[in-house]
PDB file of C-alpha atoms in Angstrom:
ATOM      1  CA  THR A 963     134.599  96.258  18.467  1.00 45.00           C
ATOM      2  CA  ASP A 964     134.653  96.381  22.248  1.00 53.00           C
ATOM      3  CA  SER A 965     131.375  96.323  24.123  1.00 53.00           C
ATOM      4  CA  LEU A 966     130.703  97.931  27.464  1.00 58.00           C
ATOM      5  CA  GLY A 967     128.861  95.726  29.950  1.00 59.00           C
ATOM      6  CA  LEU A 968     126.771  97.351  32.634  1.00 70.00           C
ATOM      7  CA  ASN A 969     125.319  95.627  35.691  1.00 72.00           C
ATOM      8  CA  PHE A 970     122.536  97.192  37.698  1.00 76.00           C
ATOM      9  CA  HIS A 971     121.656  96.139  41.252  1.00 78.00           C
ATOM     10  CA  LEU A 972     118.652  97.322  43.211  1.00 85.00           C
ATOM     11  CA  TYR A 973     118.827  97.487  47.018  1.00 86.00           C
ATOM     12  CA  PRO A 974     115.468  98.659  48.389  1.00 90.00           C
ATOM     13  CA  GLN A 975     114.924 100.175  51.836  1.00 93.00           C
ATOM     14  CA  LEU A 976     111.442  99.902  53.340  1.00 95.00           C
ATOM     15  CA  HIS A 977     110.165 100.796  56.800  1.00 95.00           C
ATOM     16  CA  ALA A 978     106.726 101.093  58.349  1.00 96.00           C
ATOM     17  CA  ASP A 979     105.497 101.558  61.909  1.00 95.00           C
ATOM     18  CA  TYR A 980     102.110 101.724  63.557  1.00 94.00           C
ATOM     19  CA  ASP A 981     100.932 102.977  66.946  1.00 94.00           C
ATOM     20  CA  ILE A 982      98.634 100.313  68.373  1.00 94.00           C
ATOM     21  CA  ILE A 983      98.237 102.385  71.514  1.00 91.00           C
ATOM     22  CA  PRO A 984      99.490 105.942  70.889  1.00 90.00           C
ATOM     23  CA  LYS A 985     102.587 106.815  72.946  1.00 85.00           C
ATOM     24  CA  ILE A 986     102.469 103.414  74.692  1.00 90.00           C
ATOM     25  CA  PHE A 987     102.752 100.509  72.228  1.00 93.00           C
ATOM     26  CA  LYS A 988     104.248 100.664  68.718  1.00 95.00           C
ATOM     27  CA  VAL A 989     105.139  97.983  66.166  1.00 97.00           C
ATOM     28  CA  HIS A 990     107.447  98.329  63.199  1.00 97.00           C
ATOM     29  CA  GLY A 991     108.857  96.306  60.335  1.00 97.00           C
ATOM     30  CA  GLY A 992     110.590  96.584  57.036  1.00 97.00           C
ATOM     31  CA  LEU A 993     113.344  95.594  54.666  1.00 96.00           C
ATOM     32  CA  ARG A 994     117.004  96.615  54.610  1.00 95.00           C
ATOM     33  CA  SER A 995     119.317  95.697  51.756  1.00 95.00           C
ATOM     34  CA  GLY A 996     122.660  96.860  50.516  1.00 94.00           C
ATOM     35  CA  LEU A 997     126.139  96.147  49.232  1.00 92.00           C
ATOM     36  CA  GLN A 998     129.240  96.256  51.438  1.00 91.00           C
ATOM     37  CA  LYS A 999     132.476  96.830  49.539  1.00 90.00           C
ATOM     38  CA  ASN A1000     135.142  94.797  51.316  1.00 90.00           C
ATOM     39  CA  SER A1001     138.395  96.654  50.698  1.00 88.00           C
ATOM     40  CA  TYR A1002     141.586  95.847  52.575  1.00 87.00           C
ATOM     41  CA  PHE A1003     141.080  99.047  54.583  1.00 89.00           C
ATOM     42  CA  ILE A1004     137.602  97.982  55.735  1.00 91.00           C
ATOM     43  CA  LEU A1005     138.655  94.415  56.571  1.00 90.00           C
ATOM     44  CA  SER A1006     141.785  95.540  58.441  1.00 90.00           C
ATOM     45  CA  LYS A1007     139.722  97.917  60.574  1.00 91.00           C
ATOM     46  CA  GLU A1008     137.774  94.898  61.808  1.00 91.00           C
ATOM     47  CA  ASN A1009     140.806  92.618  62.090  1.00 91.00           C
ATOM     48  CA  PRO A1010     144.178  94.431  61.972  1.00 90.00           C
ATOM     49  CA  PHE A1011     146.030  91.097  61.581  1.00 89.00           C
ATOM     50  CA  VAL A1012     144.481  90.140  58.235  1.00 88.00           C
ATOM     51  CA  LEU A1013     146.672  89.123  55.301  1.00 84.00           C
ATOM     52  CA  ASN A1014     146.924  91.724  52.584  1.00 77.00           C
ATOM     53  CA  ALA A1015     147.076  91.478  48.802  1.00 65.00           C
ATOM     54  CA  LEU A1016     150.719  92.545  48.454  1.00 64.00           C
ATOM     55  CA  ARG A1017     153.371  90.246  47.062  1.00 57.00           C
ATOM     56  CA  TYR A1018     155.201  89.707  50.360  1.00 57.00           C
ATOM     57  CA  ASP A1019     151.972  88.226  51.718  1.00 60.00           C
ATOM     58  CA  GLY A1020     151.692  85.985  48.695  1.00 55.00           C
ATOM     59  CA  ASP A1021     148.814  87.944  47.147  1.00 55.00           C
ATOM     60  CA  ALA A1022     146.799  85.983  49.693  1.00 66.00           C
ATOM     61  CA  LEU A1023     143.871  88.314  50.325  1.00 78.00           C
ATOM     62  CA  VAL A1024     140.890  87.865  48.035  1.00 82.00           C
ATOM     63  CA  LEU A1025     138.406  90.739  48.038  1.00 86.00           C
ATOM     64  CA  LYS A1026     134.721  90.134  47.446  1.00 91.00           C
ATOM     65  CA  ASN A1027     131.761  92.407  48.096  1.00 92.00           C
ATOM     66  CA  THR A1028     128.947  91.348  50.419  1.00 94.00           C
ATOM     67  CA  SER A1029     125.322  91.810  49.434  1.00 94.00           C
ATOM     68  CA  SER A1030     122.559  91.476  51.999  1.00 95.00           C
ATOM     69  CA  VAL A1031     118.787  91.480  52.312  1.00 96.00           C
ATOM     70  CA  VAL A1032     117.337  91.796  55.819  1.00 97.00           C
ATOM     71  CA  PHE A1033     113.689  91.471  56.845  1.00 97.00           C
ATOM     72  CA  TYR A1034     112.854  92.731  60.325  1.00 97.00           C
ATOM     73  CA  ALA A1035     109.912  93.277  62.659  1.00 98.00           C
ATOM     74  CA  GLY A1036     109.784  94.630  66.194  1.00 97.00           C
ATOM     75  CA  LEU A1037     107.900  96.422  68.917  1.00 96.00           C
ATOM     76  CA  ASN A1038     108.442  99.140  71.501  1.00 95.00           C
ATOM     77  CA  THR A1039     106.534  99.635  74.730  1.00 94.00           C
ATOM     78  CA  TYR A1040     106.625 102.861  76.748  1.00 91.00           C
ATOM     79  CA  PHE A1041     105.438 102.461  80.344  1.00 85.00           C
ATOM     80  CA  ASN A1042     105.950 106.163  81.005  1.00 82.00           C
ATOM     81  CA  SER A1043     108.281 108.906  79.898  1.00 77.00           C
ATOM     82  CA  TYR A1044     111.412 107.146  81.175  1.00 88.00           C
ATOM     83  CA  ILE A1045     110.898 103.360  80.883  1.00 93.00           C
ATOM     84  CA  ARG A1046     111.050 101.699  77.479  1.00 94.00           C
ATOM     85  CA  LEU A1047     111.137  98.038  76.433  1.00 95.00           C
ATOM     86  CA  GLY A1048     111.843  96.902  72.905  1.00 96.00           C
ATOM     87  CA  ALA A1049     112.390  93.747  70.863  1.00 97.00           C
ATOM     88  CA  GLU A1050     113.215  92.986  67.251  1.00 97.00           C
ATOM     89  CA  LEU A1051     113.351  89.830  65.134  1.00 97.00           C
ATOM     90  CA  SER A1052     115.363  89.906  61.917  1.00 97.00           C
ATOM     91  CA  TYR A1053     116.249  87.433  59.188  1.00 98.00           C
ATOM     92  CA  ALA A1054     119.131  88.204  56.845  1.00 97.00           C
ATOM     93  CA  ASN A1055     120.323  86.571  53.652  1.00 96.00           C
ATOM     94  CA  ARG A1056     123.948  87.544  52.963  1.00 96.00           C
ATOM     95  CA  LYS A1057     126.062  86.545  49.977  1.00 96.00           C
ATOM     96  CA  ASP A1058     129.864  86.362  50.349  1.00 95.00           C
ATOM     97  CA  MET A1059     129.956  87.384  54.005  1.00 95.00           C
ATOM     98  CA  PRO A1060     133.596  87.600  55.205  1.00 94.00           C
ATOM     99  CA  PHE A1061     134.962  85.550  58.113  1.00 93.00           C
ATOM    100  CA  PHE A1062     138.480  85.569  59.544  1.00 91.00           C
ATOM    101  CA  ALA A1063     140.480  82.356  59.976  1.00 87.00           C
ATOM    102  CA  ARG A1064     144.024  82.166  61.328  1.00 86.00           C
ATOM    103  CA  ASN A1065     146.305  81.037  58.524  1.00 83.00           C
ATOM    104  CA  GLU A1066     148.671  78.315  59.772  1.00 78.00           C
ATOM    105  CA  ASN A1067     150.908  78.377  56.728  1.00 73.00           C
ATOM    106  CA  PRO A1068     154.407  78.690  58.306  1.00 66.00           C
ATOM    107  CA  ASN A1069     155.318  81.352  55.728  1.00 66.00           C
ATOM    108  CA  TYR A1070     152.997  83.726  57.606  1.00 62.00           C
ATOM    109  CA  TYR A1071     154.541  83.064  61.057  1.00 67.00           C
ATOM    110  CA  LEU A1072     151.154  81.767  62.326  1.00 72.00           C
ATOM    111  CA  ASN A1073     150.112  85.316  63.205  1.00 79.00           C
ATOM    112  CA  LYS A1074     147.943  86.414  60.276  1.00 84.00           C
ATOM    113  CA  PHE A1075     144.381  85.766  59.213  1.00 88.00           C
ATOM    114  CA  SER A1076     142.885  84.716  55.899  1.00 86.00           C
ATOM    115  CA  VAL A1077     139.429  85.825  54.827  1.00 89.00           C
ATOM    116  CA  LEU A1078     136.872  83.118  54.069  1.00 89.00           C
ATOM    117  CA  TYR A1079     133.640  84.007  52.308  1.00 93.00           C
ATOM    118  CA  ASP A1080     130.365  82.180  52.645  1.00 94.00           C
ATOM    119  CA  ASP A1081     126.681  82.612  51.950  1.00 96.00           C
ATOM    120  CA  VAL A1082     124.843  83.033  55.249  1.00 96.00           C
ATOM    121  CA  LYS A1083     121.299  82.983  56.558  1.00 97.00           C
ATOM    122  CA  HIS A1084     121.287  84.885  59.845  1.00 97.00           C
ATOM    123  CA  LEU A1085     118.462  84.865  62.389  1.00 97.00           C
ATOM    124  CA  SER A1086     118.750  87.480  65.142  1.00 97.00           C
ATOM    125  CA  ILE A1087     116.542  88.139  68.164  1.00 97.00           C
ATOM    126  CA  GLN A1088     117.233  91.319  70.133  1.00 97.00           C
ATOM    127  CA  ALA A1089     115.643  92.714  73.274  1.00 97.00           C
ATOM    128  CA  ASN A1090     116.450  95.838  75.261  1.00 97.00           C
ATOM    129  CA  ALA A1091     115.282  97.818  78.258  1.00 96.00           C
ATOM    130  CA  LYS A1092     115.980 101.468  78.994  1.00 96.00           C
ATOM    131  CA  TRP A1093     115.426 103.405  82.206  1.00 94.00           C
ATOM    132  CA  ASN A1094     116.237 107.115  82.029  1.00 92.00           C
ATOM    133  CA  PRO A1095     114.214 109.214  84.499  1.00 90.00           C
ATOM    134  CA  SER A1096     116.494 112.266  84.178  1.00 88.00           C
ATOM    135  CA  TYR A1097     119.845 113.410  82.914  1.00 86.00           C
ATOM    136  CA  ARG A1098     121.276 112.440  86.311  1.00 90.00           C
ATOM    137  CA  LYS A1099     120.760 108.666  86.113  1.00 93.00           C
ATOM    138  CA  GLY A1100     119.823 105.858  83.806  1.00 94.00           C
ATOM    139  CA  PHE A1101     120.743 102.455  82.430  1.00 94.00           C
ATOM    140  CA  ASN A1102     120.446 100.380  79.260  1.00 96.00           C
ATOM    141  CA  PHE A1103     120.249  96.585  79.127  1.00 97.00           C
ATOM    142  CA  SER A1104     120.310  94.510  75.933  1.00 97.00           C
ATOM    143  CA  VAL A1105     120.518  90.862  74.903  1.00 98.00           C
ATOM    144  CA  VAL A1106     121.078  89.440  71.419  1.00 97.00           C
ATOM    145  CA  PHE A1107     120.681  85.856  70.199  1.00 97.00           C
ATOM    146  CA  ASN A1108     122.271  84.924  66.861  1.00 97.00           C
ATOM    147  CA  HIS A1109     121.836  81.812  64.748  1.00 97.00           C
ATOM    148  CA  TYR A1110     123.831  81.342  61.548  1.00 96.00           C
ATOM    149  CA  LYS A1111     123.249  78.814  58.777  1.00 95.00           C
ATOM    150  CA  LEU A1112     126.249  78.682  56.465  1.00 95.00           C
ATOM    151  CA  ALA A1113     126.540  77.159  53.006  1.00 94.00           C
ATOM    152  CA  LYS A1114     130.126  75.820  53.328  1.00 91.00           C
ATOM    153  CA  LEU A1115     131.655  76.629  56.707  1.00 89.00           C
ATOM    154  CA  THR A1116     130.694  74.913  59.941  1.00 88.00           C
ATOM    155  CA  HIS A1117     130.901  77.922  62.294  1.00 90.00           C
ATOM    156  CA  PRO A1118     130.605  81.709  61.822  1.00 92.00           C
ATOM    157  CA  SER A1119     134.225  82.279  62.745  1.00 90.00           C
ATOM    158  CA  GLY A1120     134.605  84.471  65.821  1.00 89.00           C
ATOM    159  CA  LEU A1121     131.000  85.670  65.920  1.00 93.00           C
ATOM    160  CA  PRO A1122     129.124  85.037  69.192  1.00 94.00           C
ATOM    161  CA  SER A1123     125.843  83.176  69.490  1.00 95.00           C
ATOM    162  CA  PHE A1124     124.722  85.210  72.501  1.00 97.00           C
ATOM    163  CA  GLU A1125     125.540  88.726  73.714  1.00 97.00           C
ATOM    164  CA  MET A1126     124.516  90.613  76.825  1.00 97.00           C
ATOM    165  CA  ASN A1127     125.358  94.216  77.709  1.00 97.00           C
ATOM    166  CA  LEU A1128     124.515  96.578  80.569  1.00 97.00           C
ATOM    167  CA  ASN A1129     125.599 100.178  80.960  1.00 96.00           C
ATOM    168  CA  GLY A1130     124.563 102.824  83.415  1.00 96.00           C
ATOM    169  CA  PHE A1131     125.433 106.275  84.680  1.00 95.00           C
ATOM    170  CA  TYR A1132     124.799 108.403  87.751  1.00 95.00           C
ATOM    171  CA  ASN A1133     125.282 112.134  88.244  1.00 94.00           C
ATOM    172  CA  LEU A1134     125.617 113.243  91.866  1.00 92.00           C
ATOM    173  CA  GLY A1135     124.946 116.960  92.103  1.00 87.00           C
ATOM    174  CA  ASP A1136     126.753 117.720  88.849  1.00 87.00           C
ATOM    175  CA  LYS A1137     129.978 117.095  90.771  1.00 90.00           C
ATOM    176  CA  ILE A1138     130.580 113.343  90.690  1.00 93.00           C
ATOM    177  CA  ILE A1139     129.614 111.470  87.525  1.00 93.00           C
ATOM    178  CA  GLY A1140     130.019 107.718  87.212  1.00 95.00           C
ATOM    179  CA  HIS A1141     129.702 105.407  84.205  1.00 96.00           C
ATOM    180  CA  VAL A1142     129.942 101.620  84.077  1.00 96.00           C
ATOM    181  CA  ASP A1143     129.723  99.265  81.091  1.00 97.00           C
ATOM    182  CA  PHE A1144     129.365  95.491  81.408  1.00 96.00           C
ATOM    183  CA  TYR A1145     129.646  93.454  78.213  1.00 96.00           C
ATOM    184  CA  SER A1146     129.731  89.760  77.389  1.00 96.00           C
ATOM    185  CA  SER A1147     129.777  87.401  74.398  1.00 95.00           C
ATOM    186  CA  PHE A1148     129.262  83.648  74.507  1.00 95.00           C
ATOM    187  CA  ILE A1149     129.980  80.673  72.227  1.00 92.00           C
ATOM    188  CA  ARG A1150     132.688  81.936  69.882  1.00 92.00           C
ATOM    189  CA  ILE A1151     134.275  79.388  67.542  1.00 91.00           C
ATOM    190  CA  SER A1152     137.127  80.382  65.226  1.00 88.00           C
ATOM    191  CA  GLU A1153     138.472  78.732  62.062  1.00 84.00           C
ATOM    192  CA  ARG A1154     142.058  77.852  61.305  1.00 80.00           C
ATOM    193  CA  THR A1155     143.227  77.261  57.743  1.00 77.00           C
ATOM    194  CA  GLY A1156     146.419  76.775  55.730  1.00 61.00           C
ATOM    195  CA  GLN A1157     147.457  73.409  57.195  1.00 56.00           C
ATOM    196  CA  LEU A1158     149.285  70.952  55.006  1.00 52.00           C
ATOM    197  CA  ASP A1159     146.099  68.907  54.581  1.00 54.00           C
ATOM    198  CA  TYR A1160     144.181  72.074  53.533  1.00 58.00           C
ATOM    199  CA  ALA A1161     141.458  71.241  56.021  1.00 66.00           C
ATOM    200  CA  ILE A1162     139.592  73.935  57.925  1.00 72.00           C
ATOM    201  CA  LYS A1163     139.860  73.308  61.647  1.00 81.00           C
ATOM    202  CA  TYR A1164     138.178  75.011  64.568  1.00 85.00           C
ATOM    203  CA  ILE A1165     139.082  76.294  68.005  1.00 87.00           C
ATOM    204  CA  ASP A1166     136.932  77.542  70.872  1.00 90.00           C
ATOM    205  CA  LEU A1167     137.850  81.155  71.630  1.00 89.00           C
ATOM    206  CA  GLY A1168     135.996  81.075  74.945  1.00 91.00           C
ATOM    207  CA  ASN A1169     133.563  83.597  76.361  1.00 94.00           C
ATOM    208  CA  ILE A1170     134.017  87.319  76.925  1.00 94.00           C
ATOM    209  CA  ILE A1171     132.893  88.743  80.271  1.00 95.00           C
ATOM    210  CA  ASP A1172     134.284  92.154  81.149  1.00 95.00           C
ATOM    211  CA  PHE A1173     133.507  95.704  82.230  1.00 95.00           C
ATOM    212  CA  ASP A1174     134.771  99.284  82.017  1.00 96.00           C
ATOM    213  CA  PHE A1175     134.147 102.215  84.336  1.00 95.00           C
ATOM    214  CA  LYS A1176     134.813 105.932  84.624  1.00 95.00           C
ATOM    215  CA  ILE A1177     134.388 108.281  87.584  1.00 95.00           C
ATOM    216  CA  GLU A1178     134.752 112.018  87.068  1.00 94.00           C
ATOM    217  CA  TYR A1179     134.880 114.782  89.645  1.00 94.00           C
ATOM    218  CA  SER A1180     134.010 118.219  88.284  1.00 90.00           C
ATOM    219  CA  TYR A1181     135.621 120.982  90.329  1.00 88.00           C
ATOM    220  CA  ASN A1182     134.081 123.681  88.132  1.00 87.00           C
ATOM    221  CA  LYS A1183     133.076 124.142  84.496  1.00 84.00           C
ATOM    222  CA  VAL A1184     136.656 124.098  83.222  1.00 88.00           C
ATOM    223  CA  LEU A1185     138.559 121.823  85.632  1.00 91.00           C
ATOM    224  CA  SER A1186     137.848 118.177  86.412  1.00 93.00           C
ATOM    225  CA  ALA A1187     139.664 114.993  87.362  1.00 94.00           C
ATOM    226  CA  TYR A1188     138.789 111.446  86.372  1.00 94.00           C
ATOM    227  CA  LEU A1189     139.646 107.819  87.046  1.00 95.00           C
ATOM    228  CA  SER A1190     138.879 105.232  84.376  1.00 96.00           C
ATOM    229  CA  GLY A1191     139.437 101.529  83.907  1.00 95.00           C
ATOM    230  CA  LYS A1192     139.062  99.319  80.846  1.00 94.00           C
ATOM    231  CA  ARG A1193     138.868  95.535  80.486  1.00 93.00           C
ATOM    232  CA  LEU A1194     139.155  95.043  84.224  1.00 93.00           C
ATOM    233  CA  ILE A1195     138.652  91.282  84.006  1.00 92.00           C
ATOM    234  CA  GLY A1196     140.440  90.427  80.741  1.00 87.00           C
ATOM    235  CA  GLY A1197     141.872  86.987  80.136  1.00 87.00           C
ATOM    236  CA  TYR A1198     140.262  86.378  76.739  1.00 90.00           C
ATOM    237  CA  GLU A1199     141.219  86.594  73.078  1.00 89.00           C
ATOM    238  CA  LEU A1200     139.412  88.730  70.528  1.00 87.00           C
ATOM    239  CA  TRP A1201     141.393  86.925  67.812  1.00 88.00           C
ATOM    240  CA  GLN A1202     143.167  83.598  68.178  1.00 84.00           C
ATOM    241  CA  ASN A1203     146.596  84.077  69.842  1.00 83.00           C
ATOM    242  CA  TYR A1204     145.910  87.800  70.363  1.00 86.00           C
ATOM    243  CA  PRO A1205     144.773  88.291  73.968  1.00 85.00           C
ATOM    244  CA  VAL A1206     143.394  91.651  74.974  1.00 86.00           C
ATOM    245  CA  ILE A1207     145.450  93.989  77.144  1.00 84.00           C
ATOM    246  CA  PRO A1208     143.731  93.726  80.538  1.00 79.00           C
ATOM    247  CA  ARG A1209     143.241  96.155  83.400  1.00 87.00           C
ATOM    248  CA  GLN A1210     144.106  99.511  81.905  1.00 91.00           C
ATOM    249  CA  ILE A1211     143.770 102.127  84.663  1.00 93.00           C
ATOM    250  CA  GLN A1212     144.039 105.810  83.861  1.00 93.00           C
ATOM    251  CA  LEU A1213     144.038 108.831  86.160  1.00 94.00           C
ATOM    252  CA  GLY A1214     143.854 112.243  84.567  1.00 93.00           C
ATOM    253  CA  ILE A1215     142.970 115.910  84.774  1.00 92.00           C
ATOM    254  CA  SER A1216     140.911 117.772  82.204  1.00 87.00           C
ATOM    255  CA  TYR A1217     141.114 121.527  81.722  1.00 86.00           C
ATOM    256  CA  GLN A1218     139.060 123.410  79.143  1.00 82.00           C
ATOM    257  CA  LEU A1219     140.150 126.824  77.940  1.00 76.00           C
TER     258      LEU A1219
END
C-alpha cells in the first residue's frame, strides 16, 4: 500500500513594544520567521538574467525554498511631532538562501546567472532619521550595515555590506513640487561559476552612488508639467556585465480628466 507523508512546519511571528517615556521613547523587539518559495518567476523578478529550468538552458536552474528565523530589537525616539530617530538590530538564520553567480559555461554565452544556495547567518544594523514638519517639506535618511556568515560561499554574491539613502521633498505653494533621492551601496562582491575547473571565483562589482529627481509644476488641479531624471551618475553594474542605463531625462505633461 502507498503511504501519504505529511510534513508540518511552524513559523511563529512575535512582536512586543513598550513606551519607556510615552510619546517620546519606545523600544520594541520580536521574532519573524517564514518560508520563501523560490519559483523561477520570483527569482527572475530579482535577476531577469537567471538561467531557467527548460531544456534549452540545460535544466540548469535548481529551485529550493528558503526558510528564515529573524530576531530583532529596536528603539524609536520622538523629539516632537515631526522629528523621529530610530534604530534596529536584527540577527537572521536563513537556510538555502539564493545567490546569483554569472555562469561562465560557454554554452550560455557568458550572459546568464546560476543560482547558488547557502545557509546564512545575517547580522543587520539599521538607523534612520525622519524630519517631516508639514506636508510641504520633509526628508528621510537611513543607513544599513550588513554582515553575512556563510556556510560554503565566501561572499554574499552581489549583496552590499553598507547602504546609505537620503530622500527629500519640498512643496512651494502647491505649485512647484520637488523630489530628490540619493542612494548608495558599498562593498559588493559577485561570484562567477561554470569554469572548466569548476571553481567559484569572485569579482568586485564596485560601489553604487547615484540619485534621481523630479520637479513638477502644477498649473491647476488637472494640468501639470514635470521634469524627471533617473540614475544621473550611473557608471555601475547591478549584475556583472549588465551596466545600468544612465542619465534618463524625461519631460512630460500630465492632464487628469
